[in-house]
Amino acid sequence: MQDNSRIHLSVVIPAYNEEQRLPRTLDDVLSYLANQPYKSEVIVADDGSTDDTAKIVQSRAGGAVPLRLVQHADGRNHGKGAAVRRGMMEATGEYRLFMDADNSTTINHVEQFWPLFNEGYNVVIGSRGLKDSIIPVKQPWYRRLSGNIGNLIIRGLAVPGVHDTQAGFKMFTETCAKDVFPRLTIDRWGFDIEILAVARSLNYRIKEVPIKWVNDPNSKVKASAYLEVFGEVWRVRRNLRSGVYR
C-alpha cells in the first residue's frame, strides 16, 4: 500500500550549462507531476554550470511540486555520472528516476514502468534497442555505428543481455538506489554501464522497456565520449572481478 505521506517519485535531472533546453523540460515534468495522484519531487543536479542553469531552477521553485537545486560543494564540473549520483542520493522518493535535461524521453514514460515494479523488478530502464522502440529523429550514421559497436562490447564485457545501457531514462526502487549509487566510481559517460553492472552483481532485477527517444541535434555528447566509455567498460569489468562493488 502506498504511503500517502511520503514522496512517491523523485525525478533527478543532471544539468551542465542547460539554460536553453532545461526550461522546456522542467515545465513539462512539473506539469505532468502536478496532475498525478501521488507526491513527487524534482531535483536538478547542477554539474558546475557557468550559465544561468541555477537561476532557471530557482525561478521555478515554490510551485505545486517541490523543485530543488543541488550542486557540487566545489562548484566544478565533475561529469554526468557524478551529477546523477549526487541527485539520486539527495532524493527521498520510494522510486527514483533520472532523465536527461533535453527531454529526449518524456516523463510520461513512467506510466509503462509502474506495472513492472509491481511485478518485482528493482530497476526499469528505457531502451532504444528494442523492437518497439520509436526513434523519429535518428542520430547521424556514424554515431549509430559507434553506438552499435559499443553496445556489443558492453554486453560482452559488463552487462550481458541489456540492449541499450546508455539511454538517459532509468528508474529504481528506493532500496536499490540506496544500495547501488554509493558504490559507484565512474563520474563521466560510463556511469550508466556501472549502474547496471553493480545492480546486477547485487542481484537486483532489471527490465528494459521500449521508449520513444528523440535525438537532439545539439547533443553535447562528443564522438570522443564513445572511446572514453570503452575504457570505462574495462574498468567496470575489472572492478566486478576484484569485488570492488561488494
CSV table of N, CA and C in Angstrom, one decimal, residues 51-215:
chain,number,residue,atom,x,y,z
A,51,ASP,N,26.5,29.0,-16.8
A,51,ASP,CA,25.5,29.9,-17.4
A,51,ASP,C,24.3,30.1,-16.4
A,52,ASP,N,23.1,30.3,-16.8
A,52,ASP,CA,22.0,30.6,-15.9
A,52,ASP,C,21.2,29.4,-15.5
A,53,THR,N,21.8,28.2,-15.6
A,53,THR,CA,21.0,27.0,-15.3
A,53,THR,C,20.5,27.1,-13.8
A,54,ALA,N,21.3,27.5,-12.9
A,54,ALA,CA,20.8,27.6,-11.5
A,54,ALA,C,19.7,28.6,-11.3
A,55,LYS,N,19.8,29.7,-12.0
A,55,LYS,CA,18.7,30.7,-11.9
A,55,LYS,C,17.4,30.2,-12.5
A,56,ILE,N,17.5,29.5,-13.5
A,56,ILE,CA,16.3,28.9,-14.1
A,56,ILE,C,15.6,28.0,-13.2
A,57,VAL,N,16.3,27.1,-12.5
A,57,VAL,CA,15.7,26.2,-11.5
A,57,VAL,C,15.1,27.0,-10.4
A,58,GLN,N,15.9,28.0,-9.8
A,58,GLN,CA,15.4,28.8,-8.7
A,58,GLN,C,14.1,29.6,-9.1
A,59,SER,N,14.0,30.0,-10.3
A,59,SER,CA,12.8,30.8,-10.7
A,59,SER,C,11.6,29.9,-10.8
A,60,ARG,N,11.7,28.6,-10.9
A,60,ARG,CA,10.6,27.7,-11.0
A,60,ARG,C,10.2,27.0,-9.7
A,61,ALA,N,11.0,27.3,-8.7
A,61,ALA,CA,10.8,26.6,-7.3
A,61,ALA,C,9.6,27.3,-6.7
A,62,GLY,N,9.0,26.5,-5.7
A,62,GLY,CA,7.9,27.1,-5.0
A,62,GLY,C,6.5,26.8,-5.5
A,63,GLY,N,6.5,25.9,-6.5
A,63,GLY,CA,5.2,25.5,-7.1
A,63,GLY,C,4.6,24.3,-6.4
A,64,ALA,N,3.6,23.7,-7.1
A,64,ALA,CA,2.9,22.6,-6.5
A,64,ALA,C,3.8,21.4,-6.3
A,65,VAL,N,4.8,21.2,-7.1
A,65,VAL,CA,5.7,20.1,-7.0
A,65,VAL,C,7.0,20.6,-6.5
A,66,PRO,N,7.5,20.1,-5.4
A,66,PRO,CA,8.8,20.6,-4.9
A,66,PRO,C,9.9,20.5,-5.9
A,67,LEU,N,10.7,21.5,-6.1
A,67,LEU,CA,11.8,21.6,-7.0
A,67,LEU,C,13.0,22.1,-6.3
A,68,ARG,N,14.1,21.2,-6.3
A,68,ARG,CA,15.3,21.6,-5.6
A,68,ARG,C,16.5,21.6,-6.5
A,69,LEU,N,17.5,22.4,-6.2
A,69,LEU,CA,18.7,22.5,-6.9
A,69,LEU,C,19.8,22.0,-6.0
A,70,VAL,N,20.6,21.0,-6.5
A,70,VAL,CA,21.8,20.6,-5.8
A,70,VAL,C,23.0,20.8,-6.6
A,71,GLN,N,24.1,21.2,-5.9
A,71,GLN,CA,25.3,21.5,-6.6
A,71,GLN,C,26.5,20.9,-5.9
A,72,HIS,N,27.6,20.6,-6.6
A,72,HIS,CA,28.8,20.1,-6.0
A,72,HIS,C,29.4,21.2,-5.1
A,73,ALA,N,30.0,20.8,-4.0
A,73,ALA,CA,30.5,21.7,-3.0
A,73,ALA,C,31.6,22.6,-3.6
A,74,ASP,N,32.3,22.1,-4.5
A,74,ASP,CA,33.4,22.9,-5.1
A,74,ASP,C,33.0,23.7,-6.3
A,75,GLY,N,31.7,23.5,-6.8
A,75,GLY,CA,31.2,24.3,-7.9
A,75,GLY,C,31.8,23.9,-9.2
A,76,ARG,N,32.5,22.8,-9.3
A,76,ARG,CA,33.2,22.5,-10.5
A,76,ARG,C,32.4,21.4,-11.3
A,77,ASN,N,32.8,21.2,-12.6
A,77,ASN,CA,32.2,20.2,-13.4
A,77,ASN,C,32.9,18.9,-13.1
A,78,HIS,N,32.1,17.9,-12.7
A,78,HIS,CA,32.7,16.5,-12.4
A,78,HIS,C,32.3,15.5,-13.4
A,79,GLY,N,31.2,15.7,-14.2
A,79,GLY,CA,30.7,14.7,-15.1
A,79,GLY,C,29.3,14.3,-14.8
A,80,LYS,N,28.6,13.8,-15.9
A,80,LYS,CA,27.2,13.5,-15.7
A,80,LYS,C,27.0,12.4,-14.7
A,81,GLY,N,27.9,11.4,-14.6
A,81,GLY,CA,27.7,10.4,-13.6
A,81,GLY,C,27.8,10.9,-12.2
A,82,ALA,N,28.7,11.9,-11.9
A,82,ALA,CA,28.8,12.4,-10.6
A,82,ALA,C,27.5,13.2,-10.3
A,83,ALA,N,26.9,13.9,-11.3
A,83,ALA,CA,25.7,14.7,-11.0
A,83,ALA,C,24.5,13.8,-10.7
A,84,VAL,N,24.4,12.7,-11.5
A,84,VAL,CA,23.3,11.8,-11.3
A,84,VAL,C,23.4,11.2,-9.9
A,85,ARG,N,24.6,10.7,-9.6
A,85,ARG,CA,24.8,10.1,-8.3
A,85,ARG,C,24.5,11.1,-7.1
A,86,ARG,N,24.9,12.3,-7.2
A,86,ARG,CA,24.6,13.3,-6.2
A,86,ARG,C,23.1,13.5,-6.1
A,87,GLY,N,22.4,13.6,-7.2
A,87,GLY,CA,20.9,13.8,-7.2
A,87,GLY,C,20.2,12.6,-6.7
A,88,MET,N,20.6,11.4,-7.0
A,88,MET,CA,19.9,10.2,-6.6
A,88,MET,C,20.1,10.0,-5.1
A,89,MET,N,21.2,10.4,-4.6
A,89,MET,CA,21.5,10.2,-3.1
A,89,MET,C,20.8,11.3,-2.3
A,90,GLU,N,20.5,12.5,-2.9
A,90,GLU,CA,19.7,13.5,-2.3
A,90,GLU,C,18.2,13.2,-2.3
A,91,ALA,N,17.8,12.4,-3.2
A,91,ALA,CA,16.4,12.1,-3.4
A,91,ALA,C,15.8,11.4,-2.2
A,92,THR,N,14.5,11.5,-2.0
A,92,THR,CA,13.8,10.9,-0.9
A,92,THR,C,12.7,10.0,-1.3
A,93,GLY,N,12.4,9.8,-2.6
A,93,GLY,CA,11.2,9.1,-3.1
A,93,GLY,C,11.4,7.6,-2.9
A,94,GLU,N,10.2,7.0,-2.9
A,94,GLU,CA,10.1,5.5,-2.9
A,94,GLU,C,10.6,4.9,-4.2
A,95,TYR,N,10.5,5.7,-5.3
A,95,TYR,CA,11.0,5.4,-6.6
A,95,TYR,C,11.8,6.6,-7.1
A,96,ARG,N,12.9,6.3,-7.8
A,96,ARG,CA,13.8,7.4,-8.2
A,96,ARG,C,14.2,7.3,-9.7
A,97,LEU,N,13.8,8.3,-10.4
A,97,LEU,CA,14.1,8.3,-11.9
A,97,LEU,C,15.1,9.3,-12.2
A,98,PHE,N,16.0,9.0,-13.1
A,98,PHE,CA,16.8,10.1,-13.7
A,98,PHE,C,16.6,10.2,-15.2
A,99,MET,N,16.5,11.4,-15.7
A,99,MET,CA,16.2,11.6,-17.1
A,99,MET,C,17.0,12.8,-17.6
A,100,ASP,N,17.2,12.9,-18.9
A,100,ASP,CA,18.1,13.9,-19.5
A,100,ASP,C,17.4,15.3,-19.5
A,101,ALA,N,18.2,16.3,-19.5
A,101,ALA,CA,17.7,17.7,-19.5
A,101,ALA,C,17.2,18.1,-20.8
A,102,ASP,N,17.5,17.3,-21.9
A,102,ASP,CA,17.0,17.7,-23.2
A,102,ASP,C,15.6,17.1,-23.5
A,103,ASN,N,15.0,16.4,-22.5
A,103,ASN,CA,13.7,15.8,-22.7
A,103,ASN,C,13.6,14.9,-23.8
A,104,SER,N,14.6,14.2,-24.2
A,104,SER,CA,14.6,13.3,-25.3
A,104,SER,C,13.7,12.1,-25.1
A,105,THR,N,13.5,11.7,-23.9
A,105,THR,CA,12.4,10.8,-23.5
A,105,THR,C,11.6,11.5,-22.4
A,106,THR,N,10.3,11.6,-22.7
A,106,THR,CA,9.4,12.4,-21.8
A,106,THR,C,9.0,11.7,-20.6
A,107,ILE,N,8.6,12.5,-19.6
A,107,ILE,CA,8.3,11.9,-18.2
A,107,ILE,C,7.1,11.0,-18.2
A,108,ASN,N,6.2,11.1,-19.1
A,108,ASN,CA,5.0,10.2,-19.1
A,108,ASN,C,5.4,8.8,-19.4
A,109,HIS,N,6.6,8.5,-19.8
A,109,HIS,CA,7.0,7.1,-20.0
A,109,HIS,C,7.0,6.3,-18.7
A,110,VAL,N,7.0,7.0,-17.5
A,110,VAL,CA,6.9,6.2,-16.3
A,110,VAL,C,5.7,5.4,-16.1
A,111,GLU,N,4.6,5.8,-16.9
A,111,GLU,CA,3.4,5.0,-16.8
A,111,GLU,C,3.6,3.6,-17.3
A,112,GLN,N,4.5,3.3,-18.2
A,112,GLN,CA,4.9,2.0,-18.6
A,112,GLN,C,5.7,1.2,-17.5
A,113,PHE,N,6.3,2.0,-16.6
A,113,PHE,CA,7.2,1.4,-15.6
A,113,PHE,C,6.5,0.8,-14.4
A,114,TRP,N,5.4,1.5,-14.0
A,114,TRP,CA,4.8,1.1,-12.7
A,114,TRP,C,4.4,-0.4,-12.7
A,115,PRO,N,3.8,-1.0,-13.7
A,115,PRO,CA,3.4,-2.4,-13.6
A,115,PRO,C,4.6,-3.3,-13.4
A,116,LEU,N,5.7,-2.9,-14.0
A,116,LEU,CA,6.9,-3.8,-13.9
A,116,LEU,C,7.5,-3.8,-12.4
A,117,PHE,N,7.4,-2.6,-11.8
A,117,PHE,CA,7.8,-2.6,-10.4
A,117,PHE,C,6.9,-3.5,-9.5
A,118,ASN,N,5.6,-3.4,-9.9
A,118,ASN,CA,4.6,-4.3,-9.2
A,118,ASN,C,4.9,-5.8,-9.4
A,119,GLU,N,5.6,-6.1,-10.5
A,119,GLU,CA,6.0,-7.5,-10.8
A,119,GLU,C,7.2,-7.9,-10.0
A,120,GLY,N,7.9,-7.0,-9.4
A,120,GLY,CA,9.1,-7.3,-8.6
A,120,GLY,C,10.4,-6.8,-9.1
A,121,TYR,N,10.4,-6.1,-10.3
A,121,TYR,CA,11.6,-5.6,-10.8
A,121,TYR,C,12.1,-4.4,-9.9
A,122,ASN,N,13.4,-4.3,-9.8
A,122,ASN,CA,14.0,-3.2,-8.9
A,122,ASN,C,14.5,-2.1,-9.8
A,123,VAL,N,14.9,-2.4,-11.0
A,123,VAL,CA,15.4,-1.3,-12.0
A,123,VAL,C,14.6,-1.5,-13.3
A,124,VAL,N,14.1,-0.4,-13.8
A,124,VAL,CA,13.4,-0.4,-15.1
A,124,VAL,C,14.1,0.7,-15.9
A,125,ILE,N,14.5,0.3,-17.1
A,125,ILE,CA,15.3,1.3,-17.9
A,125,ILE,C,14.7,1.4,-19.3
A,126,GLY,N,14.7,2.7,-19.8
A,126,GLY,CA,14.2,3.0,-21.1
A,126,GLY,C,15.3,2.5,-22.1
A,127,SER,N,14.8,1.9,-23.2
A,127,SER,CA,15.7,1.3,-24.2
A,127,SER,C,15.4,1.8,-25.6
A,128,ARG,N,16.4,2.1,-26.4
A,128,ARG,CA,16.3,2.5,-27.8
A,128,ARG,C,16.5,1.2,-28.7
A,129,GLY,N,16.9,0.1,-28.0
A,129,GLY,CA,17.4,-1.0,-28.8
A,129,GLY,C,16.4,-2.2,-28.9
A,130,LEU,N,15.1,-1.9,-28.5
A,130,LEU,CA,14.1,-3.0,-28.6
A,130,LEU,C,13.3,-2.8,-29.9
A,131,LYS,N,12.6,-3.9,-30.3
A,131,LYS,CA,11.8,-3.8,-31.5
A,131,LYS,C,10.7,-2.7,-31.5
A,132,ASP,N,10.1,-2.5,-30.4
A,132,ASP,CA,9.0,-1.5,-30.3
A,132,ASP,C,9.5,-0.1,-29.9
A,133,SER,N,10.8,0.1,-29.8
A,133,SER,CA,11.3,1.5,-29.5
A,133,SER,C,11.1,2.4,-30.7
A,134,ILE,N,10.8,3.7,-30.5
A,134,ILE,CA,10.5,4.6,-31.5
A,134,ILE,C,11.5,5.7,-31.5
A,135,ILE,N,12.2,5.9,-32.6
A,135,ILE,CA,13.2,6.9,-32.8
A,135,ILE,C,12.9,7.8,-34.0
A,136,PRO,N,12.0,8.8,-33.9
A,136,PRO,CA,11.6,9.5,-35.1
A,136,PRO,C,12.7,10.4,-35.7
A,137,VAL,N,13.6,10.9,-34.8
A,137,VAL,CA,14.7,11.7,-35.3
A,137,VAL,C,16.0,10.9,-34.9
A,138,LYS,N,16.7,10.4,-35.9
A,138,LYS,CA,17.8,9.5,-35.6
A,138,LYS,C,19.1,10.3,-35.5
A,139,GLN,N,20.1,9.7,-34.9
A,139,GLN,CA,21.4,10.2,-34.8
A,139,GLN,C,22.1,10.1,-36.2
A,140,PRO,N,23.1,10.9,-36.4
A,140,PRO,CA,23.9,10.7,-37.6
A,140,PRO,C,24.4,9.2,-37.7
A,141,TRP,N,24.7,8.7,-38.9
A,141,TRP,CA,25.1,7.3,-39.1
A,141,TRP,C,26.3,6.9,-38.3
A,142,TYR,N,27.3,7.8,-38.2
A,142,TYR,CA,28.5,7.5,-37.5
A,142,TYR,C,28.3,7.3,-36.0
A,143,ARG,N,27.3,8.1,-35.5
A,143,ARG,CA,27.0,7.9,-34.1
A,143,ARG,C,26.3,6.6,-33.9
A,144,ARG,N,25.4,6.2,-34.8
A,144,ARG,CA,24.6,5.0,-34.7
A,144,ARG,C,25.6,3.8,-34.8
A,145,LEU,N,26.6,3.9,-35.7
A,145,LEU,CA,27.5,2.8,-35.9
A,145,LEU,C,28.4,2.7,-34.6
A,146,SER,N,28.9,3.8,-34.1
A,146,SER,CA,29.7,3.7,-32.9
A,146,SER,C,28.9,3.2,-31.7
A,147,GLY,N,27.6,3.6,-31.6
A,147,GLY,CA,26.7,3.1,-30.6
A,147,GLY,C,26.5,1.6,-30.7
A,148,ASN,N,26.3,1.1,-31.9
A,148,ASN,CA,26.1,-0.4,-32.1
A,148,ASN,C,27.3,-1.2,-31.7
A,149,ILE,N,28.4,-0.7,-32.2
A,149,ILE,CA,29.7,-1.4,-31.8
A,149,ILE,C,29.9,-1.4,-30.3
A,150,GLY,N,29.6,-0.2,-29.7
A,150,GLY,CA,29.8,-0.1,-28.3
A,150,GLY,C,28.9,-1.0,-27.5
A,151,ASN,N,27.7,-1.1,-28.0
A,151,ASN,CA,26.7,-2.0,-27.2
A,151,ASN,C,27.2,-3.4,-27.3
A,152,LEU,N,27.7,-3.9,-28.4
A,152,LEU,CA,28.2,-5.2,-28.5
A,152,LEU,C,29.4,-5.5,-27.4
A,153,ILE,N,30.3,-4.5,-27.4
A,153,ILE,CA,31.4,-4.6,-26.4
A,153,ILE,C,30.9,-4.6,-25.0
A,154,ILE,N,29.9,-3.6,-24.7
A,154,ILE,CA,29.4,-3.5,-23.3
A,154,ILE,C,28.7,-4.8,-22.9
A,155,ARG,N,27.9,-5.4,-23.8
A,155,ARG,CA,27.1,-6.6,-23.5
A,155,ARG,C,28.1,-7.7,-23.2
A,156,GLY,N,29.2,-7.8,-24.1
A,156,GLY,CA,30.1,-8.9,-23.9
A,156,GLY,C,31.0,-8.8,-22.6
A,157,LEU,N,31.2,-7.6,-22.2
A,157,LEU,CA,32.2,-7.4,-21.1
A,157,LEU,C,31.5,-7.1,-19.7
A,158,ALA,N,30.4,-6.4,-19.7
A,158,ALA,CA,29.9,-5.9,-18.5
A,158,ALA,C,28.5,-6.2,-18.1
A,159,VAL,N,27.5,-6.1,-19.1
A,159,VAL,CA,26.1,-6.3,-18.8
A,159,VAL,C,25.5,-7.1,-19.9
A,160,PRO,N,25.7,-8.4,-19.9
A,160,PRO,CA,25.1,-9.3,-21.0
A,160,PRO,C,23.6,-9.2,-21.0
A,161,GLY,N,23.0,-9.2,-22.2
A,161,GLY,CA,21.6,-9.2,-22.3
A,161,GLY,C,20.9,-7.9,-22.3
A,162,VAL,N,21.6,-6.8,-22.0
A,162,VAL,CA,21.0,-5.4,-22.0
A,162,VAL,C,21.3,-4.8,-23.4
A,163,HIS,N,20.2,-4.5,-24.1
A,163,HIS,CA,20.4,-4.0,-25.4
A,163,HIS,C,20.8,-2.5,-25.5
A,164,ASP,N,20.5,-1.7,-24.5
A,164,ASP,CA,20.8,-0.3,-24.6
A,164,ASP,C,21.1,0.2,-23.1
A,165,THR,N,22.4,0.4,-22.8
A,165,THR,CA,22.7,0.8,-21.5
A,165,THR,C,22.8,2.3,-21.4
A,166,GLN,N,22.8,3.1,-22.5
A,166,GLN,CA,23.1,4.5,-22.4
A,166,GLN,C,21.9,5.5,-22.5
A,167,ALA,N,20.7,5.0,-22.7
A,167,ALA,CA,19.6,5.9,-22.8
A,167,ALA,C,19.4,6.5,-21.4
A,168,GLY,N,19.2,7.8,-21.4
A,168,GLY,CA,19.1,8.6,-20.1
A,168,GLY,C,17.7,8.6,-19.5
A,169,PHE,N,17.2,7.4,-19.2
A,169,PHE,CA,15.9,7.3,-18.6
A,169,PHE,C,15.8,6.0,-17.8
A,170,LYS,N,16.2,6.1,-16.5
A,170,LYS,CA,16.3,4.9,-15.7
A,170,LYS,C,15.7,5.1,-14.4
A,171,MET,N,15.0,4.1,-13.9
A,171,MET,CA,14.2,4.3,-12.6
A,171,MET,C,14.5,3.1,-11.7
A,172,PHE,N,14.5,3.4,-10.4
A,172,PHE,CA,15.0,2.5,-9.3
A,172,PHE,C,14.0,2.5,-8.1
A,173,THR,N,13.9,1.4,-7.5
A,173,THR,CA,13.3,1.4,-6.2
A,173,THR,C,14.2,2.2,-5.2
A,174,GLU,N,13.6,2.6,-4.1
A,174,GLU,CA,14.4,3.3,-3.1
A,174,GLU,C,15.5,2.4,-2.5
A,175,THR,N,15.2,1.2,-2.2
A,175,THR,CA,16.1,0.3,-1.6
A,175,THR,C,17.3,0.0,-2.6
A,176,CYS,N,17.0,-0.2,-3.9
A,176,CYS,CA,18.1,-0.4,-4.8
A,176,CYS,C,18.9,0.8,-5.0
A,177,ALA,N,18.3,2.0,-5.1
A,177,ALA,CA,19.1,3.2,-5.3
A,177,ALA,C,20.1,3.4,-4.1
A,178,LYS,N,19.6,3.2,-2.9
A,178,LYS,CA,20.4,3.5,-1.7
A,178,LYS,C,21.6,2.5,-1.7
A,179,ASP,N,21.4,1.3,-2.2
A,179,ASP,CA,22.4,0.3,-2.2
A,179,ASP,C,23.4,0.4,-3.3
A,180,VAL,N,22.9,0.8,-4.5
A,180,VAL,CA,23.8,0.9,-5.7
A,180,VAL,C,24.6,2.2,-5.8
A,181,PHE,N,24.0,3.3,-5.7
A,181,PHE,CA,24.6,4.6,-6.0
A,181,PHE,C,25.8,4.9,-5.1
A,182,PRO,N,25.8,4.6,-3.9
A,182,PRO,CA,27.0,4.9,-3.1
A,182,PRO,C,28.3,4.1,-3.5
A,183,ARG,N,28.1,3.0,-4.2
A,183,ARG,CA,29.2,2.1,-4.6
A,183,ARG,C,29.8,2.6,-5.9
A,184,LEU,N,29.2,3.5,-6.6
A,184,LEU,CA,29.7,3.8,-8.0
A,184,LEU,C,31.0,4.6,-7.9
A,185,THR,N,31.8,4.4,-9.0
A,185,THR,CA,33.1,5.1,-9.0
A,185,THR,C,33.3,5.9,-10.3
A,186,ILE,N,32.5,5.8,-11.3
A,186,ILE,CA,32.7,6.5,-12.5
A,186,ILE,C,31.9,7.8,-12.6
A,187,ASP,N,32.5,8.9,-12.9
A,187,ASP,CA,31.9,10.2,-12.9
A,187,ASP,C,31.4,10.6,-14.3
A,188,ARG,N,31.9,10.0,-15.3
A,188,ARG,CA,31.5,10.5,-16.7
A,188,ARG,C,30.7,9.5,-17.4
A,189,TRP,N,30.9,9.4,-18.7
A,189,TRP,CA,29.9,8.7,-19.6
A,189,TRP,C,29.7,7.2,-19.3
A,190,GLY,N,30.6,6.5,-18.7
A,190,GLY,CA,30.5,5.1,-18.5
A,190,GLY,C,29.6,4.8,-17.3
A,191,PHE,N,29.1,5.8,-16.6
A,191,PHE,CA,28.4,5.6,-15.3
A,191,PHE,C,27.1,4.7,-15.5
A,192,ASP,N,26.4,4.8,-16.7
A,192,ASP,CA,25.2,4.0,-16.9
A,192,ASP,C,25.5,2.5,-16.9
A,193,ILE,N,26.7,2.2,-17.5
A,193,ILE,CA,27.1,0.8,-17.5
A,193,ILE,C,27.4,0.3,-16.1
A,194,GLU,N,28.1,1.1,-15.4
A,194,GLU,CA,28.4,0.8,-14.0
A,194,GLU,C,27.2,0.6,-13.1
A,195,ILE,N,26.2,1.4,-13.3
A,195,ILE,CA,25.0,1.3,-12.5
A,195,ILE,C,24.4,-0.1,-12.7
A,196,LEU,N,24.2,-0.5,-14.0
A,196,LEU,CA,23.5,-1.7,-14.3
A,196,LEU,C,24.4,-2.9,-13.9
A,197,ALA,N,25.7,-2.8,-14.0
A,197,ALA,CA,26.6,-3.9,-13.6
A,197,ALA,C,26.6,-4.1,-12.1
A,198,VAL,N,26.6,-3.0,-11.4
A,198,VAL,CA,26.5,-3.1,-9.9
A,198,VAL,C,25.2,-3.7,-9.5
A,199,ALA,N,24.1,-3.1,-10.0
A,199,ALA,CA,22.8,-3.6,-9.7
A,199,ALA,C,22.6,-5.1,-9.9
A,200,ARG,N,23.1,-5.6,-11.0
A,200,ARG,CA,23.0,-7.0,-11.4
A,200,ARG,C,23.9,-7.8,-10.4
A,201,SER,N,25.1,-7.3,-10.1
A,201,SER,CA,26.0,-8.0,-9.2
A,201,SER,C,25.4,-8.2,-7.8
A,202,LEU,N,24.5,-7.3,-7.4
A,202,LEU,CA,23.8,-7.3,-6.1
A,202,LEU,C,22.5,-8.0,-6.2
A,203,ASN,N,22.2,-8.7,-7.3
A,203,ASN,CA,21.0,-9.5,-7.6
A,203,ASN,C,19.7,-8.7,-7.6
A,204,TYR,N,19.8,-7.4,-8.1
A,204,TYR,CA,18.6,-6.7,-8.4
A,204,TYR,C,18.1,-7.0,-9.8
A,205,ARG,N,16.8,-7.1,-9.9
A,205,ARG,CA,16.2,-7.5,-11.2
A,205,ARG,C,16.0,-6.2,-12.1
A,206,ILE,N,16.5,-6.4,-13.3
A,206,ILE,CA,16.5,-5.3,-14.3
A,206,ILE,C,15.6,-5.6,-15.5
A,207,LYS,N,14.8,-4.6,-15.9
A,207,LYS,CA,13.9,-4.8,-17.0
A,207,LYS,C,14.1,-3.6,-18.0
A,208,GLU,N,14.2,-4.0,-19.3
A,208,GLU,CA,14.3,-3.0,-20.4
A,208,GLU,C,12.9,-2.7,-20.9
A,209,VAL,N,12.6,-1.5,-21.2
A,209,VAL,CA,11.3,-1.1,-21.8
A,209,VAL,C,11.5,-0.3,-23.0
A,210,PRO,N,10.8,-0.5,-24.1
A,210,PRO,CA,11.0,0.3,-25.3
A,210,PRO,C,10.4,1.7,-25.0
A,211,ILE,N,11.1,2.7,-25.6
A,211,ILE,CA,10.7,4.1,-25.4
A,211,ILE,C,10.7,4.8,-26.7
A,212,LYS,N,10.1,6.0,-26.7
A,212,LYS,CA,10.2,7.0,-27.8
A,212,LYS,C,11.4,7.9,-27.4
A,213,TRP,N,12.4,8.0,-28.3
A,213,TRP,CA,13.5,8.8,-28.0
A,213,TRP,C,13.8,9.7,-29.2
A,214,VAL,N,13.8,11.0,-28.9
A,214,VAL,CA,14.0,12.0,-30.0
A,214,VAL,C,15.4,12.5,-29.9
A,215,ASN,N,16.3,12.3,-30.8
A,215,ASN,CA,17.6,12.8,-30.8
A,215,ASN,C,17.7,14.3,-30.9
